[in-house]
mmCIF file of C-alpha atoms in Angstrom:
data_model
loop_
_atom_site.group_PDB
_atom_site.id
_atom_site.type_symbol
_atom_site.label_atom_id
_atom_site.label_comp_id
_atom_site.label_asym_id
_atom_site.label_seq_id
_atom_site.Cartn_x
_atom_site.Cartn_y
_atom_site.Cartn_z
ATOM 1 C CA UNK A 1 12.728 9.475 4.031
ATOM 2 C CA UNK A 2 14.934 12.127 5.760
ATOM 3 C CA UNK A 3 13.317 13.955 8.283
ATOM 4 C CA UNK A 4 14.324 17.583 9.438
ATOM 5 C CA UNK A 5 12.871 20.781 10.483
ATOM 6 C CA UNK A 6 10.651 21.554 7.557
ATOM 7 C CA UNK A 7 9.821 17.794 7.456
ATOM 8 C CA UNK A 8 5.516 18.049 8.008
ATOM 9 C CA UNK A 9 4.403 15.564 10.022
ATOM 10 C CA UNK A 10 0.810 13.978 11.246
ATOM 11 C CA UNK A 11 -0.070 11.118 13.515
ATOM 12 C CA UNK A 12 -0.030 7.895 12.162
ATOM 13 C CA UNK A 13 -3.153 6.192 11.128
ATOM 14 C CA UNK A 14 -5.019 4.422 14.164
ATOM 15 C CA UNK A 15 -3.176 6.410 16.617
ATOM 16 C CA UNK A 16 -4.776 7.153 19.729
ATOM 17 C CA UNK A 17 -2.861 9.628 22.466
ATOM 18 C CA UNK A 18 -3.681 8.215 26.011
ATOM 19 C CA UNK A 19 -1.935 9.645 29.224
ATOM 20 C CA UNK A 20 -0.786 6.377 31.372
ATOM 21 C CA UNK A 21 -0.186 8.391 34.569
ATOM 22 C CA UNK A 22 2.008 10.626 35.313
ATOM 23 C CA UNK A 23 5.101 8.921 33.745
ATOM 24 C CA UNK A 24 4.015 7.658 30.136
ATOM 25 C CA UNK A 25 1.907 8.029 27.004
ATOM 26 C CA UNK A 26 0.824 5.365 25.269
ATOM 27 C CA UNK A 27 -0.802 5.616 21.540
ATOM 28 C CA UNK A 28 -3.664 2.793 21.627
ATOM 29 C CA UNK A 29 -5.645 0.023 23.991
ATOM 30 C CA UNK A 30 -3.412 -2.363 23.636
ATOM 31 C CA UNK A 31 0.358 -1.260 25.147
ATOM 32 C CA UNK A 32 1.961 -3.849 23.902
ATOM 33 C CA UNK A 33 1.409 -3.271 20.549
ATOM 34 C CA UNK A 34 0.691 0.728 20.464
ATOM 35 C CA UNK A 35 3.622 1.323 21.574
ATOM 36 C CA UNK A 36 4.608 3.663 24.805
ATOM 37 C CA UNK A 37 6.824 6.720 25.645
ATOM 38 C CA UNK A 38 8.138 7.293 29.453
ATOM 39 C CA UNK A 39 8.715 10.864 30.101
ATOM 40 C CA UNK A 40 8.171 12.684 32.894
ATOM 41 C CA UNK A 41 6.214 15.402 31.601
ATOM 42 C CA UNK A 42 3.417 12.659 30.526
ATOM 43 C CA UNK A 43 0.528 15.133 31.072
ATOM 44 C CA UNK A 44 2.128 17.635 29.288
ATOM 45 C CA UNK A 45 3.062 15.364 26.084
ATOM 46 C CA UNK A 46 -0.233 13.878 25.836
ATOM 47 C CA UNK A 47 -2.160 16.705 25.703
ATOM 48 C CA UNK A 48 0.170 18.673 23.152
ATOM 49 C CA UNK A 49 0.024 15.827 20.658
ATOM 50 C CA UNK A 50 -4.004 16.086 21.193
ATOM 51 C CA UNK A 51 -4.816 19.649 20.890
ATOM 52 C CA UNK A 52 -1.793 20.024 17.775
ATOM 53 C CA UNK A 53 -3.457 20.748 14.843
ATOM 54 C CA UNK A 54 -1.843 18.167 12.008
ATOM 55 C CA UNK A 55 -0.073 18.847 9.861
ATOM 56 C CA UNK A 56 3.287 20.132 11.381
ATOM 57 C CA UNK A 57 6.996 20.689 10.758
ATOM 58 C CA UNK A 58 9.028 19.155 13.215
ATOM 59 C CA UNK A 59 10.572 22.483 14.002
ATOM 60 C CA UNK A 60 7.155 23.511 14.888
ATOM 61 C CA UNK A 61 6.393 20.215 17.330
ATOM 62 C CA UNK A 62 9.931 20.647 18.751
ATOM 63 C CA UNK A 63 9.187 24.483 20.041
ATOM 64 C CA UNK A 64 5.670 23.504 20.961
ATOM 65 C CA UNK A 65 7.034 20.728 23.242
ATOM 66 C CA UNK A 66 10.048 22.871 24.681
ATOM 67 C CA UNK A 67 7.256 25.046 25.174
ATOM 68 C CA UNK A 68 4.859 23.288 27.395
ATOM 69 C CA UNK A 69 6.920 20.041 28.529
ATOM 70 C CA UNK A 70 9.581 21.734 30.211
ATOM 71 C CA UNK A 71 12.535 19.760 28.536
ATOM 72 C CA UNK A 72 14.990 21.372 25.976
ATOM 73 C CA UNK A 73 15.263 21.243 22.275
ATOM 74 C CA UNK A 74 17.942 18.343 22.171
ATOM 75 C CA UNK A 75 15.340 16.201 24.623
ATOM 76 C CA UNK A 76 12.196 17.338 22.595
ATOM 77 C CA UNK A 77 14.077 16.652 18.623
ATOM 78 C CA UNK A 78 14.776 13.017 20.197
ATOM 79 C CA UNK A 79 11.274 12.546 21.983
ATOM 80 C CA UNK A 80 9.971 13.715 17.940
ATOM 81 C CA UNK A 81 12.743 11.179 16.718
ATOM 82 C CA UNK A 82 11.367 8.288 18.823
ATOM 83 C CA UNK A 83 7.714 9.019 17.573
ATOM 84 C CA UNK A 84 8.869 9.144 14.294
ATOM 85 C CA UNK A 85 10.660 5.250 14.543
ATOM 86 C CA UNK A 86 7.592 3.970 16.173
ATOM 87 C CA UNK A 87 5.496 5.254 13.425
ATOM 88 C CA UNK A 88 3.187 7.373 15.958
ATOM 89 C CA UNK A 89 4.579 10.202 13.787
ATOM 90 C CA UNK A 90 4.340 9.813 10.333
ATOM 91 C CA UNK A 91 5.157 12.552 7.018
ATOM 92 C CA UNK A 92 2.131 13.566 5.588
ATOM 93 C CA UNK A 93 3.603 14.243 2.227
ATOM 94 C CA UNK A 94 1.446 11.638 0.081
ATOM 95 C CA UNK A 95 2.907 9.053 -2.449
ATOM 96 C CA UNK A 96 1.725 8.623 -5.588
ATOM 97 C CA UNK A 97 0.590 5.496 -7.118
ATOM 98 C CA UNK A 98 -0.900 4.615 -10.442
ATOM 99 C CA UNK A 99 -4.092 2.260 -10.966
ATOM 100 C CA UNK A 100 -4.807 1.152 -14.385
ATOM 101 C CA UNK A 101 -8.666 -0.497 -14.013
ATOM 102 C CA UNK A 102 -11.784 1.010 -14.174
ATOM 103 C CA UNK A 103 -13.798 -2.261 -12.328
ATOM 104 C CA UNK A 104 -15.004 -2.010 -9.197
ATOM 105 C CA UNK A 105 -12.364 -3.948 -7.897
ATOM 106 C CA UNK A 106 -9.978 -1.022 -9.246
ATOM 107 C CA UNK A 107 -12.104 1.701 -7.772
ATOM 108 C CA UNK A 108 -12.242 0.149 -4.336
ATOM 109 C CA UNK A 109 -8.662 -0.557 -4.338
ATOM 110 C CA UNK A 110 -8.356 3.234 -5.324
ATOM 111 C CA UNK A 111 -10.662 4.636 -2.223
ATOM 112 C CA UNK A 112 -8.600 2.602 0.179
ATOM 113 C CA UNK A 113 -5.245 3.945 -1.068
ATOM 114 C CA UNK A 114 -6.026 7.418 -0.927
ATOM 115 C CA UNK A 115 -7.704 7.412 2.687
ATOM 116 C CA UNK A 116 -4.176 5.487 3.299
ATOM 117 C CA UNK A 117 -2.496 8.520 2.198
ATOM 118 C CA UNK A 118 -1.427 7.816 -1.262
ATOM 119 C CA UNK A 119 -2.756 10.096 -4.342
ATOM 120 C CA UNK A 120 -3.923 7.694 -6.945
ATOM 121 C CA UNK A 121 -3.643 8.286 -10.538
ATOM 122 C CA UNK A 122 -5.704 6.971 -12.755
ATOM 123 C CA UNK A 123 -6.123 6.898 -16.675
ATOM 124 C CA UNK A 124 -7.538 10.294 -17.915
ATOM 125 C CA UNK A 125 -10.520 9.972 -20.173
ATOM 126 C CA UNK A 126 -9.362 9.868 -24.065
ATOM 127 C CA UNK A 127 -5.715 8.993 -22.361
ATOM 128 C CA UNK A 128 -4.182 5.870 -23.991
ATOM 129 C CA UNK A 129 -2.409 2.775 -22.238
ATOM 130 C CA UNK A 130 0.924 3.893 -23.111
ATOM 131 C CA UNK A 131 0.310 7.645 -22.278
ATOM 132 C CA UNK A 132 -0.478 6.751 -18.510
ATOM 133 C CA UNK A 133 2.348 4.341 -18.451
ATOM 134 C CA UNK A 134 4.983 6.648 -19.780
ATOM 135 C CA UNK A 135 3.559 9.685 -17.308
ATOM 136 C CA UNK A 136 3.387 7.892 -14.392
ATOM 137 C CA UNK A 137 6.401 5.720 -14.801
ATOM 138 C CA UNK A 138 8.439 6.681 -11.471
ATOM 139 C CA UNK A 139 5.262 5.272 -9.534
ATOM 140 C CA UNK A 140 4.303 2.042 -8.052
ATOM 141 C CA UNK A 141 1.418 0.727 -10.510
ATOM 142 C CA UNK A 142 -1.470 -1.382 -10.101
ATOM 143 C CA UNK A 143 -2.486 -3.458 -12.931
ATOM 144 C CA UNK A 144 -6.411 -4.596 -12.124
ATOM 145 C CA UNK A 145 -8.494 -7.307 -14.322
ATOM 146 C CA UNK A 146 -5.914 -6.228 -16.850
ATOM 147 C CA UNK A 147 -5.407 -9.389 -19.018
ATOM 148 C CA UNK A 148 -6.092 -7.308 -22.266
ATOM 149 C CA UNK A 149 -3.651 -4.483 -21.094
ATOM 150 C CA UNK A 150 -0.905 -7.607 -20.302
ATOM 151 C CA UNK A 151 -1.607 -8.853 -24.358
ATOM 152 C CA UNK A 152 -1.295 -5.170 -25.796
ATOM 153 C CA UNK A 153 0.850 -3.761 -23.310
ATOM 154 C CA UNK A 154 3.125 -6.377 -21.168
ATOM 155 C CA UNK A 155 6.520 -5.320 -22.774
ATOM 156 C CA UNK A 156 5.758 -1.474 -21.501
ATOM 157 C CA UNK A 157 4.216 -2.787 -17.871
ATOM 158 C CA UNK A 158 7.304 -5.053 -17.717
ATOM 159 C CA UNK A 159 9.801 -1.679 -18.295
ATOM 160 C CA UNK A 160 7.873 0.080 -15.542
ATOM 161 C CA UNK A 161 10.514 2.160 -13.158
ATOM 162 C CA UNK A 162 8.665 1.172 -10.664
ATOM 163 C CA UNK A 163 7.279 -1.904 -8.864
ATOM 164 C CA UNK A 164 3.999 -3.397 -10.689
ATOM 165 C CA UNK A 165 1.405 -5.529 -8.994
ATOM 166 C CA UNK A 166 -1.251 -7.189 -10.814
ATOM 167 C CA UNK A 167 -4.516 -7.758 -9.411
ATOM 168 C CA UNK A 168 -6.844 -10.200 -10.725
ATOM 169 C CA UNK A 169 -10.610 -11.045 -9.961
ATOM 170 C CA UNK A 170 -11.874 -14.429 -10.745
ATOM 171 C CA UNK A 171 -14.637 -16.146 -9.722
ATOM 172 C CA UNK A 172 -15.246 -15.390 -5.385
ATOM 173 C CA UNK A 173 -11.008 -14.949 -4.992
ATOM 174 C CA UNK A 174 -8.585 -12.250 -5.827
ATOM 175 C CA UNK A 175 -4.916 -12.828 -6.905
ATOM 176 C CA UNK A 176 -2.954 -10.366 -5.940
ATOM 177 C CA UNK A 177 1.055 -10.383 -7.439
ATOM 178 C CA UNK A 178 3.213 -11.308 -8.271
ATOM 179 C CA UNK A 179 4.271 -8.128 -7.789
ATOM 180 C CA UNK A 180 7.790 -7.062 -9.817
ATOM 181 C CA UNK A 181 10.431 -4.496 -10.265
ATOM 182 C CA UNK A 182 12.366 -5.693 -12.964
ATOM 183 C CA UNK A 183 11.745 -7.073 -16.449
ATOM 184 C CA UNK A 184 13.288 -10.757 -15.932
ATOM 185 C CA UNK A 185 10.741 -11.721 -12.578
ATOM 186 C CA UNK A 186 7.265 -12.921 -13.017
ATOM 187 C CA UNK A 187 4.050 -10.819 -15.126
ATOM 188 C CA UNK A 188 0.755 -10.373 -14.612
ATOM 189 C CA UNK A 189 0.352 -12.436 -18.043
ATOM 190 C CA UNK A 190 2.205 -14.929 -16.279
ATOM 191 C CA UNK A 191 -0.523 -15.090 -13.740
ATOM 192 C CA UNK A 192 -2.676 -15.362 -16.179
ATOM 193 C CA UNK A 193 -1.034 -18.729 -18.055
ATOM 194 C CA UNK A 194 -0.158 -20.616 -14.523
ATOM 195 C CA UNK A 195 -4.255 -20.288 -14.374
ATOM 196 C CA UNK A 196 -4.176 -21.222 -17.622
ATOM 197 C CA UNK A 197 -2.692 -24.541 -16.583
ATOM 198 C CA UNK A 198 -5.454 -25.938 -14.676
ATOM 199 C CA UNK A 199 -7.522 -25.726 -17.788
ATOM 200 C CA UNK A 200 -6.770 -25.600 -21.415
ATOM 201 C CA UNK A 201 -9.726 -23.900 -22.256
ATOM 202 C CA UNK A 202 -9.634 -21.396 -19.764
ATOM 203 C CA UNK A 203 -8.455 -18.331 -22.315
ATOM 204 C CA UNK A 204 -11.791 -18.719 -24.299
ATOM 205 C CA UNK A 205 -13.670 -18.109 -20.829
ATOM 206 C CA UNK A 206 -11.396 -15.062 -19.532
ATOM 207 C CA UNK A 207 -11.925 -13.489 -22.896
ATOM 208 C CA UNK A 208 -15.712 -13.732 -22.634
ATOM 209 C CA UNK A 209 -15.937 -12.303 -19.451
ATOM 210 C CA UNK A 210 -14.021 -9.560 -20.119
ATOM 211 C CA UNK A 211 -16.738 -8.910 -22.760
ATOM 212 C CA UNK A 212 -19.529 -8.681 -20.473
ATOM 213 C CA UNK A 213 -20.393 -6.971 -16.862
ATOM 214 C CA UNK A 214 -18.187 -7.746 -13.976
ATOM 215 C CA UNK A 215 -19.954 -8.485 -11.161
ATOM 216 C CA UNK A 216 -18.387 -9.298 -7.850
ATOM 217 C CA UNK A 217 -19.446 -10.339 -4.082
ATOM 218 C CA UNK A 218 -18.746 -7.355 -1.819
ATOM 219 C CA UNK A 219 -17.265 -9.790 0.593
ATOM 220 C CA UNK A 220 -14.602 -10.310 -1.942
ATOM 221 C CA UNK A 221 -14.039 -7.233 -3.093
ATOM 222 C CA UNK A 222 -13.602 -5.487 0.206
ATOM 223 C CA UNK A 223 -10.879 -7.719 1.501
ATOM 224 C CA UNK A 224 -9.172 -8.677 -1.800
ATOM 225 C CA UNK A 225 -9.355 -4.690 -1.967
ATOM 226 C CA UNK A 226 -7.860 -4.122 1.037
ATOM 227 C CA UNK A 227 -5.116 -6.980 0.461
ATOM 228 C CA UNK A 228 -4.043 -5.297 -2.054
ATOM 229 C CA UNK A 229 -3.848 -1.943 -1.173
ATOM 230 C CA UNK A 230 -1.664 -3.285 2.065
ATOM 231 C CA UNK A 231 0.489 -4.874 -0.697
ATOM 232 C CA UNK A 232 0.899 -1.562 -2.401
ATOM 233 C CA UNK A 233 1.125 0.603 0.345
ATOM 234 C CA UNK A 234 4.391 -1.601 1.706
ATOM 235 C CA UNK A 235 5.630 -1.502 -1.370
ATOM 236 C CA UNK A 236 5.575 2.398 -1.601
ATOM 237 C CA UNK A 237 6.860 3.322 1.600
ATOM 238 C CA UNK A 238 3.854 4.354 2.793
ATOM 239 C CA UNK A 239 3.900 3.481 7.189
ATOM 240 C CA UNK A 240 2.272 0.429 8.983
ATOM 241 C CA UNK A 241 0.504 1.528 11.943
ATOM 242 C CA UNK A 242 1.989 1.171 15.382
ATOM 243 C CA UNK A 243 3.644 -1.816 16.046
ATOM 244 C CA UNK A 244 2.596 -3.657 13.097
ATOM 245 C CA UNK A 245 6.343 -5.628 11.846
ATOM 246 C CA UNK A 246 6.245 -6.788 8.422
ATOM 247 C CA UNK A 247 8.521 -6.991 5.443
ATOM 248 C CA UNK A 248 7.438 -5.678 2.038
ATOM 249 C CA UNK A 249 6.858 -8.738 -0.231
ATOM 250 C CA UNK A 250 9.712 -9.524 -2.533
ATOM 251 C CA UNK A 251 9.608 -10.183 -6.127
ATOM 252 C CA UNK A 252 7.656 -13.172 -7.017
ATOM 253 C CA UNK A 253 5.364 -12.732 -4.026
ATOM 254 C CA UNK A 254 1.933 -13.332 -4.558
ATOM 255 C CA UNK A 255 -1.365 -14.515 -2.610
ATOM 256 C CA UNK A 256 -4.617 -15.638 -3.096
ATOM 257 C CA UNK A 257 -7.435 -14.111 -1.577
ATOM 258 C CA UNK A 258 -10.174 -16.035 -0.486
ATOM 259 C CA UNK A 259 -12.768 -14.844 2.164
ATOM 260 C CA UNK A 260 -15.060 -17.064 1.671
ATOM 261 C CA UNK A 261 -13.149 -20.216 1.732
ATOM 262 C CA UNK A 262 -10.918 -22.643 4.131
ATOM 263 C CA UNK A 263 -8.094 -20.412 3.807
ATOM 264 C CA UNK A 264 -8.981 -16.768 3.743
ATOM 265 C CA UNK A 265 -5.047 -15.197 2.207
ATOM 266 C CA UNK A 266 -2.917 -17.945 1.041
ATOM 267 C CA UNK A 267 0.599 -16.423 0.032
ATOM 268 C CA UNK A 268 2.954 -18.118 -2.681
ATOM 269 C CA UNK A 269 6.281 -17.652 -4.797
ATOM 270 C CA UNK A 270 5.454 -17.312 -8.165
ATOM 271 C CA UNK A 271 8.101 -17.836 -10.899
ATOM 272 C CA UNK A 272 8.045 -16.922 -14.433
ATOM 273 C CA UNK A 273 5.865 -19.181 -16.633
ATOM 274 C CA UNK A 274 8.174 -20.771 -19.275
ATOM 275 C CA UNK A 275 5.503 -19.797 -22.357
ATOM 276 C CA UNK A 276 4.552 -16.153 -20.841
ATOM 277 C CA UNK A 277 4.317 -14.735 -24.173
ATOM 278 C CA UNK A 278 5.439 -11.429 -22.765
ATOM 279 C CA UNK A 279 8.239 -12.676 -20.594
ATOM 280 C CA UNK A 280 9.532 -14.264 -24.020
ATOM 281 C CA UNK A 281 10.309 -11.107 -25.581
ATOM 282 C CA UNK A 282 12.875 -10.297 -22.496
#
């Protein structure tokens, strides 16, 4: 995202503005990871970034820190430019991202998004599959416990302009992914059928529980939740916190969520399944 003078800005999530002396601020407890700024107007910085009320333009925070740092606007702009890179600043304009699910996987996956500064669209009541797909088609979407949706609608999901990541509930895990941007890379049906593969008879039991009450361990659905809300977030350009380095996952990424077991996130590379009923109409 471009930033310049009209550009409103906030602190990034977690941030925490702590004066270290009289030469540097640093943003959290831990410096090594918070990230720190040497300046010489410390003091000064620290307690402008505290008392601003979020959020601002970066013309704004530039005169404000002229103002009462005692450094000029060419020193402030690349003090702002700095915060910016490290993620201490961050654009509060939200991004918009689509959940199709109404379990209570989907609405907890929803609650974290939004505090993470996305604005979540979901399906409005009387709305039809294809209706929310074709309005929010620009934005990332989030498939959840959607195997019905992949059967009637995995041709349109597949088209999506935007990335898709399917997120699926079974049993005490969540798999979240593969997540895909392009008609020819792994489905959520696909999902589906590699499961499938462990048990020929596992269709007849995913089609009876989607006919009854889901329920699900809180455990699970608080940190496959937040898995894949971290998943989405990357994927929409929405900022780590300070000094977090990560890629966003590719296509084909996927991971298993398990809290409960040995191994707690196990990611994989998930290729198309060679009878996805959906990918065979590509």
């Amino acid at each position: 995202m471009r930033l310049d003078d009209s550009t409103l800005v906030t602190l990034g999530q977690g941030v925490h503005v702590l004066a270290r002396g009289q030469g540097a601020v640093q943003f959290g407890m831990d410096a090594t990871r918070s990230g720190i700024v040497d300046s010489r107007a410390a003091p000064a910085l620290a307690a402008t970034l505290t008392s601003t009320k979020w959020p601002v333009s970066i013309g704004e925070l530039q005169e404000e820190v002229v103002g009462r740092c005692d450094v000029d606007k060419q020193q402030a702009r690349s003090l702002i430019d700095d915060l910016c890179g490290y993620n201490i600043l961050i654009p509060s304009a939200r991004t918009a991202v689509a959940v199709l699910g109404d379990t209570h996987l989907a609405h907890e996956i929803s609650r974290i998004l939004e505090a993470s500064g996305a604005t979540v669209r979901i399906r409005l009541q009387r709305e039809t599959t294809r209706a929310f797909l074709q309005r929010h088609v620009d934005s990332p979407l989030v498939v959840v416990d959607g195997g019905r949706e992949y059967l009637m609608w995995g041709k349109a999901v597949k088209r999506h302009g935007n990335w898709v990541v399917p997120v699926l509930s079974f049993d005490s895990r969540v798999l979240v992914g593969p997540v895909s941007n392009h008609p020819t890379q792994a489905c959520g049906m696909c999902a589906h059928m590699h499961i499938s593969d462990h048990d020929p008879h596992a269709h007849v039991a995913a089609e009876q529980l989607a006919d009854g009450p889901r329920t699900m361990d809180p455990a699970v659905a608080a940190v496959g939740a937040a898995a894949a809300a971290v998943t989405v977030r990357r994927l929409a350009g929405i900022p780590d916190p300070p000094g977090v380095v990560a890629e966003p996952p590719g296509a084909g990424w996927a991971a298993v969520v398990d809290p409960l077991g040995a191994e707690p996130l196990a990611p994989l590379q998930m290729e198309p399944h060679p009878r996805c009923p959906v990918c065979a109409s590509f």
